[in-house]
Coordinates of C-alpha atoms in Angstrom, one line a residue:
M656 CA -18.3 -35.9 31.6
C657 CA -15.8 -32.6 34.2
D658 CA -17.8 -31.6 36.9
T659 CA -16.9 -28.0 37.8
D660 CA -18.7 -25.0 39.0
F661 CA -17.5 -22.6 36.2
D662 CA -20.1 -20.4 34.6
F663 CA -19.0 -20.6 31.4
S664 CA -21.5 -17.5 29.6
A665 CA -19.6 -15.1 32.2
I666 CA -15.9 -16.7 30.8
V667 CA -17.9 -15.9 27.4
Q668 CA -18.7 -12.0 28.0
H669 CA -15.2 -11.4 30.0
A670 CA -13.4 -12.8 27.7
K671 CA -10.8 -10.5 26.0
D672 CA -12.1 -11.5 22.3
I673 CA -14.9 -10.4 20.2
V674 CA -17.8 -12.8 20.8
I675 CA -20.6 -12.4 18.7
V676 CA -23.8 -14.8 17.9
T677 CA -26.2 -15.1 15.2
K678 CA -28.9 -17.0 13.7
A679 CA -28.2 -18.8 11.0
Y680 CA -30.2 -17.1 8.4
P681 CA -31.3 -15.1 6.8
L682 CA -28.2 -15.6 4.5
N683 CA -29.6 -12.9 2.3
D684 CA -29.9 -9.3 3.1
P685 CA -30.8 -8.1 5.5
G686 CA -28.7 -10.9 7.1
P687 CA -28.8 -13.0 9.5
E688 CA -30.0 -11.4 13.3
I689 CA -27.0 -10.7 16.0
V690 CA -28.9 -12.9 19.2
Y691 CA -25.6 -11.7 21.2
V692 CA -22.1 -9.9 21.5
N693 CA -19.9 -9.7 24.7
E694 CA -17.7 -7.3 26.7
A695 CA -15.4 -7.0 24.6
F696 CA -17.4 -6.0 21.4
T697 CA -19.1 -3.1 23.0
E698 CA -15.6 -2.1 24.5
K699 CA -14.3 -2.7 21.0
M700 CA -16.7 -1.5 17.7
G701 CA -18.3 1.2 20.6
Y702 CA -22.1 -0.1 19.6
T703 CA -24.1 -0.9 22.6
P704 CA -26.0 -5.0 23.1
E705 CA -28.9 -2.5 23.1
E706 CA -27.9 -1.2 19.7
V707 CA -26.9 -4.3 17.9
I708 CA -29.4 -6.9 18.9
G709 CA -31.0 -7.6 15.6
K710 CA -28.7 -5.8 13.8
T711 CA -26.7 -7.9 11.6
P712 CA -22.5 -7.9 11.5
R713 CA -22.4 -7.1 8.1
I714 CA -23.4 -3.3 10.2
L715 CA -19.0 -3.9 10.5
Q716 CA -18.4 -3.8 7.6
K717 CA -17.5 -1.2 4.9
E718 CA -16.2 -0.7 1.3
G719 CA -12.4 -1.9 3.0
T720 CA -13.2 -4.9 3.5
N721 CA -13.0 -8.0 1.3
R722 CA -15.5 -8.8 -1.0
N723 CA -13.4 -12.3 -2.1
D724 CA -13.6 -13.5 2.5
L725 CA -17.3 -12.4 2.9
D726 CA -17.4 -14.9 -0.1
K727 CA -15.9 -17.0 1.9
V728 CA -17.6 -16.4 4.7
R729 CA -21.1 -17.0 2.5
Q730 CA -20.1 -19.7 1.2
A731 CA -19.3 -21.6 4.7
L732 CA -22.7 -20.4 6.0
E733 CA -24.4 -21.7 3.1
K734 CA -23.3 -24.9 4.0
K735 CA -22.9 -24.6 7.7
E736 CA -19.5 -25.7 8.1
S737 CA -16.9 -23.3 10.7
V738 CA -14.5 -20.5 8.3
R739 CA -11.5 -18.5 9.7
V740 CA -10.6 -15.6 7.6
T741 CA -8.6 -12.5 8.2
L742 CA -11.3 -10.0 7.4
R743 CA -11.0 -5.8 8.1
N744 CA -14.1 -4.4 9.9
F745 CA -15.1 -1.0 10.5
S746 CA -15.6 0.3 14.1
K747 CA -19.1 2.4 14.7
K748 CA -16.5 6.3 14.6
G749 CA -15.6 4.4 11.6
N750 CA -12.2 3.1 12.6
E751 CA -10.6 0.5 10.5
Y752 CA -9.5 -2.9 12.2
W753 CA -8.2 -6.3 12.1
V754 CA -9.6 -9.3 13.0
D755 CA -8.7 -12.7 13.1
L756 CA -13.0 -14.4 12.9
S757 CA -13.6 -17.9 13.6
I758 CA -17.2 -18.4 12.6
L759 CA -18.7 -21.7 14.4
P760 CA -21.8 -23.3 13.5
L761 CA -23.9 -24.0 17.1
P762 CA -26.7 -26.9 16.4
D763 CA -29.6 -27.4 18.9
K764 CA -30.2 -30.8 20.4
N765 CA -32.0 -31.8 17.3
G766 CA -28.6 -31.4 15.0
K767 CA -29.7 -29.0 13.2
V768 CA -27.6 -25.3 13.1
T769 CA -29.7 -22.7 14.5
H770 CA -26.9 -20.0 14.9
F771 CA -23.0 -19.6 14.7
A772 CA -20.4 -18.0 17.1
A773 CA -17.9 -15.5 15.5
I774 CA -15.5 -15.2 17.3
Q775 CA -13.0 -12.4 16.9
R776 CA -8.7 -11.4 17.7
D777 CA -7.4 -8.2 17.0
I778 CA -5.2 -8.3 15.0
S779 CA -4.9 -5.1 14.2
D780 CA -1.0 -4.7 15.1
Y781 CA 0.2 -7.8 13.5
K782 CA -1.0 -6.2 9.8
K783 CA 0.1 -2.2 10.6
L784 CA 3.4 -4.4 11.3
E785 CA 3.2 -6.6 8.4
Q786 CA 2.0 -3.4 6.5
D787 CA 5.4 -1.8 7.7
L788 CA 7.3 -4.6 6.5
Q789 CA 6.2 -4.7 3.0
T790 CA 6.4 -0.7 2.7
L791 CA 10.4 -1.3 3.6
C792 CA 10.5 -3.8 1.0
R793 CA 9.1 -1.7 -2.1
T794 CA 10.8 1.6 -0.5
D795 CA 14.0 3.8 -0.4
P796 CA 14.8 4.2 3.4
L797 CA 17.1 6.9 3.1
T798 CA 14.8 9.0 0.1
T799 CA 11.4 7.7 0.7
A800 CA 11.2 6.7 -3.7
A801 CA 10.5 3.4 -4.3
N802 CA 13.0 1.0 -4.4
R803 CA 14.8 -1.1 -7.7
R804 CA 13.2 -4.0 -6.6
A805 CA 9.3 -1.8 -6.4
F806 CA 10.5 -0.3 -9.8
N807 CA 10.9 -3.0 -11.9
E808 CA 7.7 -4.4 -10.6
I809 CA 5.6 -1.2 -11.2
I810 CA 7.7 -1.0 -15.3
S811 CA 7.1 -5.0 -15.6
Q812 CA 3.3 -4.1 -15.1
E813 CA 3.2 -0.7 -16.8
F814 CA 4.6 -2.6 -19.7
S815 CA 2.1 -4.9 -20.4
R816 CA -0.7 -2.5 -19.7
F817 CA 0.9 -0.8 -23.0
K818 CA 1.1 -4.1 -24.9
R819 CA -2.8 -4.0 -24.3
S820 CA -3.9 -0.3 -24.9
Q821 CA -1.1 1.3 -26.7
K822 CA -0.7 3.8 -24.9
E823 CA 3.4 5.1 -24.6
Y824 CA 5.0 5.8 -21.1
A825 CA 8.2 7.5 -20.8
L826 CA 11.4 7.4 -18.5
V827 CA 13.9 10.5 -17.2
M828 CA 16.5 8.3 -15.7
I829 CA 18.4 11.3 -13.3
D830 CA 21.9 11.5 -11.4
L831 CA 23.5 13.5 -9.5
D832 CA 26.5 15.6 -10.4
H833 CA 29.6 15.5 -9.3
F834 CA 27.8 13.3 -5.8
K835 CA 31.3 12.0 -5.3
S836 CA 32.7 15.4 -5.0
I837 CA 30.2 16.6 -2.4
N838 CA 30.4 13.0 0.2
D839 CA 34.7 14.2 0.0
Q840 CA 33.6 18.2 0.6
H841 CA 30.7 17.5 3.4
G842 CA 30.7 14.0 4.6
H843 CA 27.9 11.8 3.8
G844 CA 25.5 13.4 6.4
T845 CA 25.1 16.0 3.7
G846 CA 24.9 13.8 0.9
D847 CA 22.6 12.2 2.2
H848 CA 20.5 15.1 2.9
V849 CA 20.6 16.1 -1.1
L850 CA 19.5 12.9 -1.7
I851 CA 17.1 13.3 0.2
E852 CA 15.7 16.9 -1.4
V853 CA 16.6 16.3 -4.5
T854 CA 14.2 13.5 -4.1
E855 CA 12.1 15.6 -2.3
R856 CA 11.6 18.1 -5.3
C857 CA 10.9 15.4 -8.3
K858 CA 7.8 15.0 -6.0
D859 CA 6.9 18.1 -5.8
N860 CA 6.6 18.9 -9.4
L861 CA 6.0 15.7 -10.5
R862 CA 2.1 14.3 -11.0
V863 CA -0.1 12.1 -8.5
H864 CA 0.2 9.3 -10.6
D865 CA 4.3 9.2 -11.7
I866 CA 7.1 6.9 -9.8
I867 CA 10.6 7.9 -8.8
A868 CA 12.3 5.4 -8.1
R869 CA 16.4 5.0 -6.7
L870 CA 18.2 2.6 -8.3
G871 CA 21.6 3.2 -6.0
G872 CA 24.0 6.0 -5.3
E873 CA 22.9 8.8 -7.0
E874 CA 20.8 7.6 -9.7
F875 CA 17.0 7.5 -10.1
C876 CA 14.6 7.1 -12.5
I877 CA 10.7 8.2 -12.9
L878 CA 7.7 6.4 -14.6
L879 CA 5.8 9.2 -17.2
P880 CA 2.3 7.5 -18.0
Y881 CA 0.2 8.2 -20.1
T882 CA 3.8 11.1 -21.4
N883 CA 5.0 11.7 -25.5
Q884 CA 8.7 13.0 -25.6
E885 CA 7.6 16.6 -26.0
Q886 CA 5.6 16.1 -22.7
A887 CA 8.8 13.3 -20.5
Q888 CA 11.4 16.0 -21.9
K889 CA 8.8 19.4 -20.3
V890 CA 9.2 17.4 -17.4
A891 CA 12.9 16.7 -17.3
E892 CA 13.6 20.5 -18.3
R893 CA 11.7 21.5 -15.0
L894 CA 12.8 19.4 -12.8
R895 CA 16.4 20.3 -13.5
Q896 CA 16.0 23.9 -13.6
K897 CA 13.9 23.7 -9.7
I898 CA 17.0 21.6 -8.6
E899 CA 19.5 23.8 -10.8
I900 CA 18.6 27.4 -9.4
M901 CA 17.8 26.8 -5.3
P902 CA 21.2 25.7 -3.3
I903 CA 20.0 22.8 -1.0
I904 CA 21.0 24.3 2.5
S905 CA 22.7 22.0 5.1
E906 CA 23.9 22.6 8.2
G907 CA 24.2 26.3 7.4
K908 CA 26.4 25.2 4.4
R909 CA 24.3 26.6 0.5
I910 CA 25.3 23.2 -1.7
K911 CA 24.7 24.0 -5.6
V912 CA 23.3 20.6 -7.7
T913 CA 22.8 19.6 -10.8
I914 CA 21.6 17.1 -12.2
S915 CA 22.2 14.9 -15.9
V916 CA 18.8 13.6 -17.6
G917 CA 18.7 11.0 -20.3
I918 CA 14.9 10.2 -21.5
S919 CA 13.4 7.8 -23.7
L920 CA 10.1 6.1 -24.6
V921 CA 8.4 2.8 -24.6
A922 CA 8.4 1.7 -28.7
V923 CA 6.3 -1.2 -30.2
G924 CA 9.3 -3.0 -30.8
D925 CA 10.2 -3.9 -27.0
V926 CA 10.9 -7.0 -25.7
D927 CA 9.8 -5.8 -22.3
G928 CA 10.0 -2.8 -19.9
H929 CA 14.1 -3.1 -19.2
D930 CA 14.4 -2.1 -23.1
A931 CA 13.8 1.3 -22.5
I932 CA 15.6 1.4 -18.8
E933 CA 18.6 0.6 -21.3
R934 CA 18.2 3.3 -23.6
A935 CA 17.2 6.2 -21.3
D936 CA 20.5 5.2 -19.3
K937 CA 22.4 5.8 -22.7
K938 CA 20.6 8.9 -22.8
L939 CA 22.1 9.9 -18.9
L940 CA 25.7 8.6 -20.1
E941 CA 25.1 11.3 -23.0
A942 CA 24.3 14.0 -21.1
K943 CA 27.2 13.1 -18.4
S944 CA 29.9 13.1 -21.2
M945 CA 28.2 16.5 -23.2
G946 CA 29.3 18.0 -20.0
K947 CA 26.4 17.7 -17.1
N948 CA 23.6 19.6 -16.1
R949 CA 21.6 18.6 -19.3
V950 CA 18.7 16.8 -20.7
C951 CA 19.4 14.3 -23.7
A952 CA 16.5 12.3 -25.8

């Protein structure tokens, strides 16, 4: 045995990680009682020890706490085993935070588990970085519309929903007319501004659950769930008019922009979600060949 003069209770009390000690019972409501919290808990969570001693750690949980993770914790506690999960908790003020949570059983001198120690390391910054990276992987960095990869996943899910419910959806394929000329005459910076502005005008005239994606270059596709042919044409024509009637201002220059649009609805005979995309693309090419600045369905 090591011969030390360390005060281990002081080390725990002043540790940077949150430490909570609870009784091992009851597991059913109201839950295990808290018997100890360290300074890191008070600093991070905003509760004084007096406010939480005798309460349950469940006061840190809200609707946003993952139920599967809580079930995993519950199973380990029932078996008096250690468990480690990533958990989303909430402070006294309601602020969200993420922790790497390790729970350890604490046996008495007879080997009976009477308490649990929960050690929580704040990983909120890491989770935010992870979420930001996920967003970057699914979002076009210029326009913030969905990117092609994300849109393919969304269409796959929407097609599966259609197969189950037979509730149709529409696709609106959009291409900016004469976009190469805009880049050539005004520069790529202005071209980028035009793409951003067109995306924003589309978003401003869509429903909350409609999704716009930039498929590449100046080509966009919009998913309109629960939409029939007549409704899709009205949406497409409204977008075409909104973009045509108001020039885009960039670096003091007024740039007239128009779009060509192709529409397609999902069909019972489609093999997958890409069949409707291909039809919308053909309609877009038809609009281009007929003189641009028009909607074809």
